[in-house]
PDB file of C-alpha atoms in Angstrom:
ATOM      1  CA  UNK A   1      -0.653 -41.335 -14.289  1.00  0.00           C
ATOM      2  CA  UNK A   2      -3.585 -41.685 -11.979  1.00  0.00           C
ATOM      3  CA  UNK A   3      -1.731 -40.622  -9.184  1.00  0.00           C
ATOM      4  CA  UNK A   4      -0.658 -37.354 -10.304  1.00  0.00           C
ATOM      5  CA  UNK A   5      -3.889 -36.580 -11.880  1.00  0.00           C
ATOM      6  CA  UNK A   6      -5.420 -37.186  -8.515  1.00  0.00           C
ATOM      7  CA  UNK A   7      -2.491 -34.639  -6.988  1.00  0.00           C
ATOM      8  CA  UNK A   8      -3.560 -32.249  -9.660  1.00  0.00           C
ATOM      9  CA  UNK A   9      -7.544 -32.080  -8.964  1.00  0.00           C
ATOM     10  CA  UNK A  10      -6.753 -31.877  -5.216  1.00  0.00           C
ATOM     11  CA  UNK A  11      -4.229 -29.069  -5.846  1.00  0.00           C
ATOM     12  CA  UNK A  12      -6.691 -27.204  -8.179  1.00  0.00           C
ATOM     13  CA  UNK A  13      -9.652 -27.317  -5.777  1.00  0.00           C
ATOM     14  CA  UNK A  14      -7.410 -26.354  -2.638  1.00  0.00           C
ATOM     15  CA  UNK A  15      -6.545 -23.657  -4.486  1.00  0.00           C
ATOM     16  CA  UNK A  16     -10.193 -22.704  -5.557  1.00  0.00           C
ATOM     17  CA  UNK A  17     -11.654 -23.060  -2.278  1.00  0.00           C
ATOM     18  CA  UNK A  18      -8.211 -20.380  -1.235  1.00  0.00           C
ATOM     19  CA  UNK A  19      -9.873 -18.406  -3.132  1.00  0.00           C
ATOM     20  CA  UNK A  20     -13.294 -18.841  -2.054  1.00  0.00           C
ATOM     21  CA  UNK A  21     -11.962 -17.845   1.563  1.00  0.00           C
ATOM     22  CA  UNK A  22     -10.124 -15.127   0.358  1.00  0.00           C
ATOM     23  CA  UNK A  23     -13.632 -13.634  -1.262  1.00  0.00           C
ATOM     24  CA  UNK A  24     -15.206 -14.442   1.698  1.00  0.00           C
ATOM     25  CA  UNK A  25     -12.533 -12.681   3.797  1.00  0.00           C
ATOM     26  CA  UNK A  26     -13.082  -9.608   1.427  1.00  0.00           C
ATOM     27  CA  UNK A  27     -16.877  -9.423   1.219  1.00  0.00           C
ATOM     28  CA  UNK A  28     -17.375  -9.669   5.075  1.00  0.00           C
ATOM     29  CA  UNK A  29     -14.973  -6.048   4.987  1.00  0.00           C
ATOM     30  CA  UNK A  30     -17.882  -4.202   3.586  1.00  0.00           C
ATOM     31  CA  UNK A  31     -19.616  -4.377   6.398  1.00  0.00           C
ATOM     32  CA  UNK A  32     -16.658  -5.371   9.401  1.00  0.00           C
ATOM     33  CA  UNK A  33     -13.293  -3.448   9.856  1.00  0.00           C
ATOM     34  CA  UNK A  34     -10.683  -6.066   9.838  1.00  0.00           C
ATOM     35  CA  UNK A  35      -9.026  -6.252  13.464  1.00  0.00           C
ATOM     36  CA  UNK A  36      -5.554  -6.401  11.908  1.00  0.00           C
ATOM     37  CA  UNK A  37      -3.598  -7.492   8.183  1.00  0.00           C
ATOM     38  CA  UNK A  38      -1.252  -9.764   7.387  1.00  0.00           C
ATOM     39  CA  UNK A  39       1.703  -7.398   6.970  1.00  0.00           C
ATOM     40  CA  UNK A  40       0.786  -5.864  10.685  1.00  0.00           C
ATOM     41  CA  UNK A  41       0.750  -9.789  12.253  1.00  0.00           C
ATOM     42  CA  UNK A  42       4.252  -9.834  10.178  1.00  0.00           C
ATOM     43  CA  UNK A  43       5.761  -6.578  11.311  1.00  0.00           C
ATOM     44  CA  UNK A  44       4.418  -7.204  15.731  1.00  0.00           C
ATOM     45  CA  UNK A  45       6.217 -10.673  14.894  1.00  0.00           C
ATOM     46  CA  UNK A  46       9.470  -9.312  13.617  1.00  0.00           C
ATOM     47  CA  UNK A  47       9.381  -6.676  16.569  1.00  0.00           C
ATOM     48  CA  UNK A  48       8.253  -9.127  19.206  1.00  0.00           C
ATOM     49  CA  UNK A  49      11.552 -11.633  18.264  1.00  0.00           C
ATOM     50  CA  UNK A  50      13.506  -8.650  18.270  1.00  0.00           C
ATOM     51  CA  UNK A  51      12.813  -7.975  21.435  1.00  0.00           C
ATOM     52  CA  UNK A  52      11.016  -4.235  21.139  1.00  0.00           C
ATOM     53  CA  UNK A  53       7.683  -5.615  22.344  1.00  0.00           C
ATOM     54  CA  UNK A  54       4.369  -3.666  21.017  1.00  0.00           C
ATOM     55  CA  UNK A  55       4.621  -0.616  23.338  1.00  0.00           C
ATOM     56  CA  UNK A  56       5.254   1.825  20.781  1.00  0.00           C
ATOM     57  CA  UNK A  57       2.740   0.612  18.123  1.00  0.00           C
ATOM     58  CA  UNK A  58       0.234   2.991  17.662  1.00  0.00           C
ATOM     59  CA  UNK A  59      -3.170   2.680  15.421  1.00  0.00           C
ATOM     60  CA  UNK A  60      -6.549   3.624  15.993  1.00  0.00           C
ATOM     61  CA  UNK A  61      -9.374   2.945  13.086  1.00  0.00           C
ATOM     62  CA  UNK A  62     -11.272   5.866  11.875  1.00  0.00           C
ATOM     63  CA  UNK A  63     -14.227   6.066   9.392  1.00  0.00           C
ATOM     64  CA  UNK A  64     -13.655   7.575   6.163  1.00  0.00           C
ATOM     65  CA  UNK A  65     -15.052  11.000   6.922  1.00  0.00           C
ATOM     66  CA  UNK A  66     -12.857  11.475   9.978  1.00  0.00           C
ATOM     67  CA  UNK A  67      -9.919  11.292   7.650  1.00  0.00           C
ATOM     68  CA  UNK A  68      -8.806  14.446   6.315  1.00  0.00           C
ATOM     69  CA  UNK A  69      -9.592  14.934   2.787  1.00  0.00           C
ATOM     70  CA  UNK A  70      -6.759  16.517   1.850  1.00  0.00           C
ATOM     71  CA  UNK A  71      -4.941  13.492   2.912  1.00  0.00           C
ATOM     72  CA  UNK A  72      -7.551  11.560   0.636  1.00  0.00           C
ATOM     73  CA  UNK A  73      -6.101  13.552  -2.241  1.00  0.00           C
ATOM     74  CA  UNK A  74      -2.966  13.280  -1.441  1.00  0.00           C
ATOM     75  CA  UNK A  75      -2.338  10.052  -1.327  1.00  0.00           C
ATOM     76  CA  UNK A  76      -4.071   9.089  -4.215  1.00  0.00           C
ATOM     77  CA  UNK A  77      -2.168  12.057  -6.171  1.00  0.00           C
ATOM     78  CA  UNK A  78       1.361  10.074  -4.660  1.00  0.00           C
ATOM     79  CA  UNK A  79       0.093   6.337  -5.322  1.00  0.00           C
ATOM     80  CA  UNK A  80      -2.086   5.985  -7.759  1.00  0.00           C
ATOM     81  CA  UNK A  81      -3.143   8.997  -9.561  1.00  0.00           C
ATOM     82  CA  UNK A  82      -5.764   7.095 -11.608  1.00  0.00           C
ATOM     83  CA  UNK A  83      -7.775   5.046  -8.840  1.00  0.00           C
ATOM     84  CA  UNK A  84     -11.179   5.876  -9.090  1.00  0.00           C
ATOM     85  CA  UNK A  85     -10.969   5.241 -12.899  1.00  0.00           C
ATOM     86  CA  UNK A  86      -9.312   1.395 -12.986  1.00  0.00           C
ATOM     87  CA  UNK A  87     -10.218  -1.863 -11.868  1.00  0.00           C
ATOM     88  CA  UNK A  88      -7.701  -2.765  -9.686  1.00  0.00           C
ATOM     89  CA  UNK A  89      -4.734  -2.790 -11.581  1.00  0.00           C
ATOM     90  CA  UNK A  90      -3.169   0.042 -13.564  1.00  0.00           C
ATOM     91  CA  UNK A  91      -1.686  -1.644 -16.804  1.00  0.00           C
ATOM     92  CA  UNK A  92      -0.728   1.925 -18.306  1.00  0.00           C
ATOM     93  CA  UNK A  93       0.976   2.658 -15.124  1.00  0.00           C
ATOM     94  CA  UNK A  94       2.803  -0.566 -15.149  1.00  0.00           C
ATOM     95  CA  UNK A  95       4.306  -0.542 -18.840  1.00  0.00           C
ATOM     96  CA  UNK A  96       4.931   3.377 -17.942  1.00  0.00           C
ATOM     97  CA  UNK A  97       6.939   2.159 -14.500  1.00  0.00           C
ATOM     98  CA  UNK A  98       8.739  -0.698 -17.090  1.00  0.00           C
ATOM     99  CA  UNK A  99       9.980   1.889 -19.504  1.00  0.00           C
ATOM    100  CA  UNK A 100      11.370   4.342 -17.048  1.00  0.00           C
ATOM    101  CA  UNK A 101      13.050   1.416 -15.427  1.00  0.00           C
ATOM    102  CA  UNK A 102      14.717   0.639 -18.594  1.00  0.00           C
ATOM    103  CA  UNK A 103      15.633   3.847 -19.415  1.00  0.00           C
ATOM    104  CA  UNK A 104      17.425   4.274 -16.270  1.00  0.00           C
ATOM    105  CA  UNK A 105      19.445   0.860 -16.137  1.00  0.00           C
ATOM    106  CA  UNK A 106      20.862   2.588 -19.722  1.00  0.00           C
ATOM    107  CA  UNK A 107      21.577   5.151 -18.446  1.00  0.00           C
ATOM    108  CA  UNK A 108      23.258   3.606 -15.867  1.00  0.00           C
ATOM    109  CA  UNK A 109      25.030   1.283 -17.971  1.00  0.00           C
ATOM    110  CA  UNK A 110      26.283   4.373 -20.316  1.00  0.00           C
ATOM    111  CA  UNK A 111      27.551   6.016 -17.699  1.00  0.00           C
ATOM    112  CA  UNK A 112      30.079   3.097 -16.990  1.00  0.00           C
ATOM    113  CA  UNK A 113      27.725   0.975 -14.409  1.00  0.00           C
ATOM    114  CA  UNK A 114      27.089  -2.910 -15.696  1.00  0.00           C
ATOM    115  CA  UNK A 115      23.257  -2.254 -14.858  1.00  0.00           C
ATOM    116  CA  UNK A 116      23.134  -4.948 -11.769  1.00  0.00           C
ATOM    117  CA  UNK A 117      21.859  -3.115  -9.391  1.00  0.00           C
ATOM    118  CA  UNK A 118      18.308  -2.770  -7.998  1.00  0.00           C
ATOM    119  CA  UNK A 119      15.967  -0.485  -9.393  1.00  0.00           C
ATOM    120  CA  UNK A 120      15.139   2.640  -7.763  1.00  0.00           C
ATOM    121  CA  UNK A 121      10.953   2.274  -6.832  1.00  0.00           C
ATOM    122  CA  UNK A 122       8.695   4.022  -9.500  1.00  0.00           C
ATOM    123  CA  UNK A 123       5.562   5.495  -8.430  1.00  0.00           C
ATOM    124  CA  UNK A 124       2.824   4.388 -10.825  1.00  0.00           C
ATOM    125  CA  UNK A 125       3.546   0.203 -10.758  1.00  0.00           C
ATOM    126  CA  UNK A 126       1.526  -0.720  -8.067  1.00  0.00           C
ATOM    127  CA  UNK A 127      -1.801   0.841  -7.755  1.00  0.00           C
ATOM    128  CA  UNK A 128      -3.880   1.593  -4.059  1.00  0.00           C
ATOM    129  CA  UNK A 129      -5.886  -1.747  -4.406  1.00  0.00           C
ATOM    130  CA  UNK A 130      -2.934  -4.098  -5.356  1.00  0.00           C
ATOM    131  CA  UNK A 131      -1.315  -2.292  -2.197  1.00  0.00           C
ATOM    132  CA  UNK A 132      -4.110  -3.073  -0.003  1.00  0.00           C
ATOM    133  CA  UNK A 133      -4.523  -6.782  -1.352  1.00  0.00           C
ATOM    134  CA  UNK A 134      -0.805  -7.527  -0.324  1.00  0.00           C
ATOM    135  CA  UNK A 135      -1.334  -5.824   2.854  1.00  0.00           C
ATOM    136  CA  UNK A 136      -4.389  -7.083   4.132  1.00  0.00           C
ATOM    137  CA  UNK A 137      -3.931 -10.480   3.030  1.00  0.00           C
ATOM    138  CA  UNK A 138      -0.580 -11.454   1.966  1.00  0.00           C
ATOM    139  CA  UNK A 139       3.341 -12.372   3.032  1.00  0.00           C
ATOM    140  CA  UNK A 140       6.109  -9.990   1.875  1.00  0.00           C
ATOM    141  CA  UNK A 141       7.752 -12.690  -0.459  1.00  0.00           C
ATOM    142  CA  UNK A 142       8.483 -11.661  -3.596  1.00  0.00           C
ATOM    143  CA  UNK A 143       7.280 -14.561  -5.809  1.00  0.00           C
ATOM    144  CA  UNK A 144       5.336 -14.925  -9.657  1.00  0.00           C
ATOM    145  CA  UNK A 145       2.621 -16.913  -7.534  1.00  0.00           C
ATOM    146  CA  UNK A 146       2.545 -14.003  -4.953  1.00  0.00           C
ATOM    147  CA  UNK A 147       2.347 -11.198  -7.681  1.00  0.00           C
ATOM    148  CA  UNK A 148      -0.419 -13.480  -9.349  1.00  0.00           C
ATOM    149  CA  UNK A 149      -2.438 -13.710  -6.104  1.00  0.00           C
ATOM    150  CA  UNK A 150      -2.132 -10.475  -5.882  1.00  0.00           C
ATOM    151  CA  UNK A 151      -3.654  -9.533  -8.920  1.00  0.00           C
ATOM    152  CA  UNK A 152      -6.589 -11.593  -8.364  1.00  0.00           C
ATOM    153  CA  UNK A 153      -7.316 -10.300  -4.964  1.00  0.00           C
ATOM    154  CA  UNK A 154      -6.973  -6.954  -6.554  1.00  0.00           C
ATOM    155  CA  UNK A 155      -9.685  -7.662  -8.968  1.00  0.00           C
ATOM    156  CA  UNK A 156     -11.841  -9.432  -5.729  1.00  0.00           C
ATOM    157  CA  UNK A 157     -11.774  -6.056  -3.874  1.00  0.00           C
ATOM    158  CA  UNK A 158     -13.180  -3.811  -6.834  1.00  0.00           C
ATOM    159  CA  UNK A 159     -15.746  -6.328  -7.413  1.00  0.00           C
ATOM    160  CA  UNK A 160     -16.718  -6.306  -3.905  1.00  0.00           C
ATOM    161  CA  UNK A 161     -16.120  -3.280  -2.835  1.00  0.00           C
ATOM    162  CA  UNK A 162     -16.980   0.203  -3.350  1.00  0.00           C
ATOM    163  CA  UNK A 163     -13.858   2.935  -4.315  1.00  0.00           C
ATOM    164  CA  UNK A 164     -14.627   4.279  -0.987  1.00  0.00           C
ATOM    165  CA  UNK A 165     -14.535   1.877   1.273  1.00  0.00           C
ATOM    166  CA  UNK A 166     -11.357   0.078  -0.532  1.00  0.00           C
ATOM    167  CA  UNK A 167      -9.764   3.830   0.258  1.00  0.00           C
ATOM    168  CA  UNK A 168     -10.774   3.862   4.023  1.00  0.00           C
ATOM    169  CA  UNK A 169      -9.463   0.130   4.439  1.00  0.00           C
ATOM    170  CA  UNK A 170      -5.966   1.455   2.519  1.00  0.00           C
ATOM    171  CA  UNK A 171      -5.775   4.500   4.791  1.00  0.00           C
ATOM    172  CA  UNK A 172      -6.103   2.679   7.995  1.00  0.00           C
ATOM    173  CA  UNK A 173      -4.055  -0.549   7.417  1.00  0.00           C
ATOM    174  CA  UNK A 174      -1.292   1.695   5.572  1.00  0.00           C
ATOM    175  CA  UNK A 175       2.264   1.930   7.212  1.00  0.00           C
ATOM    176  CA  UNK A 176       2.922   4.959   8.034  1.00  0.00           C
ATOM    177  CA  UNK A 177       6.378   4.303  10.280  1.00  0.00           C
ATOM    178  CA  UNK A 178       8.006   1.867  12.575  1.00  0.00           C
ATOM    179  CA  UNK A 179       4.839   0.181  14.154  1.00  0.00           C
ATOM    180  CA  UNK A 180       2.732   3.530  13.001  1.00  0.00           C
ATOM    181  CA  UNK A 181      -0.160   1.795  10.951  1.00  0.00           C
ATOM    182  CA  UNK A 182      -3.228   4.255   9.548  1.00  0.00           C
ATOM    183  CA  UNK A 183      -4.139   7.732   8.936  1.00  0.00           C
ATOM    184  CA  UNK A 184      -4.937   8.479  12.616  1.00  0.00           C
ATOM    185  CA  UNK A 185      -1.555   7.346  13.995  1.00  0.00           C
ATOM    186  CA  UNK A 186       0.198   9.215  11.876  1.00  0.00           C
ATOM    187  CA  UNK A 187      -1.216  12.543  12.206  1.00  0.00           C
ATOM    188  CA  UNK A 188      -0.233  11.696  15.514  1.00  0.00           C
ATOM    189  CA  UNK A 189       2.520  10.656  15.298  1.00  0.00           C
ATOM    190  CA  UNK A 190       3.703  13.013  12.877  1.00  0.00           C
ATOM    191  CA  UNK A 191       1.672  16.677  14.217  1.00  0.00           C
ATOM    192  CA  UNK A 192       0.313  15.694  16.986  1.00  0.00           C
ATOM    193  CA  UNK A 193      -3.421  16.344  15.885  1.00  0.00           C
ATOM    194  CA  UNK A 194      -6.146  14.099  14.719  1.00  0.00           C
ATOM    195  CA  UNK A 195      -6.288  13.165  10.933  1.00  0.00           C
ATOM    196  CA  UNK A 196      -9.288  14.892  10.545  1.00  0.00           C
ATOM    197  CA  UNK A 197      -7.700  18.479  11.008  1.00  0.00           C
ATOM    198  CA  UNK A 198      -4.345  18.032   8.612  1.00  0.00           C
ATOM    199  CA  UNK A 199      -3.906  20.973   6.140  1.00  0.00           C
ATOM    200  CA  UNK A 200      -2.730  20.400   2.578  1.00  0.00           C
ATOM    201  CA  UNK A 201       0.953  20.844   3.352  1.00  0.00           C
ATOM    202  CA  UNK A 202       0.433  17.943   5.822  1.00  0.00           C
ATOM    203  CA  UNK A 203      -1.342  15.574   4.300  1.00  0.00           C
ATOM    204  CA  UNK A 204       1.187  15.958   1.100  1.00  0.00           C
ATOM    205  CA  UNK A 205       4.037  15.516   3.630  1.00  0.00           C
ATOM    206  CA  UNK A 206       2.644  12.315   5.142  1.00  0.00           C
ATOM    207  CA  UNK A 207       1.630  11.178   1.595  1.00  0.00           C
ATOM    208  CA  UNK A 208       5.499  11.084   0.297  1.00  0.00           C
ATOM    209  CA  UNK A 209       6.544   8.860   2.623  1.00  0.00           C
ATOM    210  CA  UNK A 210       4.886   5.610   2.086  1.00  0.00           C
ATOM    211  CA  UNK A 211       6.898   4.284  -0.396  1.00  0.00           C
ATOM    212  CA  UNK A 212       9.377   4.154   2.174  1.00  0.00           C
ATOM    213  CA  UNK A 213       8.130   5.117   5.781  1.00  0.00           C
ATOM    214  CA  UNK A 214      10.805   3.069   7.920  1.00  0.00           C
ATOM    215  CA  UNK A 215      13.392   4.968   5.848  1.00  0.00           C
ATOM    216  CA  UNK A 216      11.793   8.347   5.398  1.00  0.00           C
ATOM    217  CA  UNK A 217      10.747   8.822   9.050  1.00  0.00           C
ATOM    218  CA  UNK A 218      14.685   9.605   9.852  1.00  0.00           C
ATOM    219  CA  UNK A 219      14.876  11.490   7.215  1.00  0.00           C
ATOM    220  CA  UNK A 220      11.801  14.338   7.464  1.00  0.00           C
ATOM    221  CA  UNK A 221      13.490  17.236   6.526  1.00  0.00           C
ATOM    222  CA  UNK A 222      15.579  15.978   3.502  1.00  0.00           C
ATOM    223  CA  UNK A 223      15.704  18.026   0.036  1.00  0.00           C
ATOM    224  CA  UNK A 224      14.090  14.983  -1.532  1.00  0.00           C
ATOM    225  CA  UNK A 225      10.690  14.987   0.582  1.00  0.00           C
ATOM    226  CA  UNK A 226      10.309  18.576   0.503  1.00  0.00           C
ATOM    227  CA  UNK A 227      10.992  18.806  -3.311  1.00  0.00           C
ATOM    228  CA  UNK A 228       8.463  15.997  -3.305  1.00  0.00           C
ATOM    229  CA  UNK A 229       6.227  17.270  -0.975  1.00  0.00           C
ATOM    230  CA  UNK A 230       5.469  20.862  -3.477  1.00  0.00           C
ATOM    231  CA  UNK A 231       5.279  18.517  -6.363  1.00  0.00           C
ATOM    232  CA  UNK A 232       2.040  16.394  -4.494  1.00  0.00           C
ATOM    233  CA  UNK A 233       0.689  19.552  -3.140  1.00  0.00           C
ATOM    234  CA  UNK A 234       0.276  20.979  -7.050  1.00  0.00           C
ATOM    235  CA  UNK A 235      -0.978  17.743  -8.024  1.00  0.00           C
ATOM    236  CA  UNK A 236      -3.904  17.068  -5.679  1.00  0.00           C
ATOM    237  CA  UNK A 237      -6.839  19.273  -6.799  1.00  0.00           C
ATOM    238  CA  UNK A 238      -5.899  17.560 -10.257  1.00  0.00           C
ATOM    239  CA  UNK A 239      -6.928  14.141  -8.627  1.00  0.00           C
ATOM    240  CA  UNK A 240     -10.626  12.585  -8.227  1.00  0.00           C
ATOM    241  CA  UNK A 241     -11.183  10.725  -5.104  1.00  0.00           C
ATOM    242  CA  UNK A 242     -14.497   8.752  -4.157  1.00  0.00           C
TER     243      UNK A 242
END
């Protein structure tokens, strides 16, 4: 009995001082660009043992005002249409992403499917700060711990940070692409200009792809992203950004 209550104190206070070095990790970004995030060391990994090397990975860090801010808007009016106003996590947005879910697995199911298939992403789960807590910090797994962690480190970055700055950090660690990370590549990448100069119709255009960039980058002229592109480009004067 000893024994494993020994286990269980070590356990808890490895995972508290985890924690500690995650907040320390986060505070120190208020004042210090991070050099890279965990899901960019993951991604030159998976290219380097495929064999593609890092010659086509482009980013290039860029302060918040060099960043267009129509692509400010639009982002926020694609991701996470209520940022400036929660604290890290979005729980109207999540039930909201729950019910549509359900609704479409019945109407799947009444349309003859058994409903055991994987659910199409919904915009509105996951807001910008959860997205830049998995980023920066965490592996892609898809566990209850992970999704716990990432709550907390969620709640570490509003507390630390400023709306701002947690929007800069998103908008340069953010993949935009096969080894395209931040809002300079991209424009790039994308229009061959600097981020700073992207009209509306840009930035909205950029903005639809990151729920799927990898996937969306073969696909830039399909009906879906310019139907979505018009709908972000009405939406982003409704948005507030910091």
């Amino acid at each position: 009995m000893r024994g494993a209550l020994r286990t269980a104190g070590w356990m808890l206070t490895a995972a508290v001082l985890l924690q500690g070095v995650f907040a320390a990790r986060i505070a120190l970004m208020a004042v210090a660009d991070p050099q890279s995030t965990a899901f960019q060391r993951s991604e030159a990994w998976r290219l380097a043992s495929q064999g593609h090397g890092l010659g086509d990975w482009r980013q290039r860090w860029v302060p918040y005002e060099a960043i267009s801010p129509h692509l400010r808007r639009a982002v926020v009016a694609s991701e996470d249409a209520g940022f400036v106003g929660h604290f890290g996590v979005d729980w109207a947005a999540i039930e909201a992403a729950r019910a549509r879910n359900e609704r479409r697995l019945a109407q799947m199911a009444s349309r003859g499917g058994d409903g055991h298939v994987r659910p199409a992403r919904l915009a509105g789960g996951s807001t910008i700060t959860q997205q830049l807590a998995k980023n920066l910090l965490l592996s892609g797994e898809r566990t209850l711990w992970r999704k716990g962690q990432e709550l907390l480190l969620a709640w570490m970055l509003e507390a630390l940070l400023d709306k701002r700055r947690i929007l800069e950090l998103y908008l340069n660690a953010v993949e935009w692409g096969e080894g395209v990370f931040g809002a300079e590549a991209a424009a790039q990448r994308y229009f061959r200009k600097p981020a700073a100069r992207l009209t509306p119709a840009e930035a909205a255009r950029l903005a639809v792809l990151l729920p799927a960039p990898k996937f969306y980058e073969r696909r830039l002229q399909s009906g879906y992203l310019n139907s979505r592109t018009q709908t972000i480009l009405a939406r982003m004067e409704a948005v507030q950004i910091p």
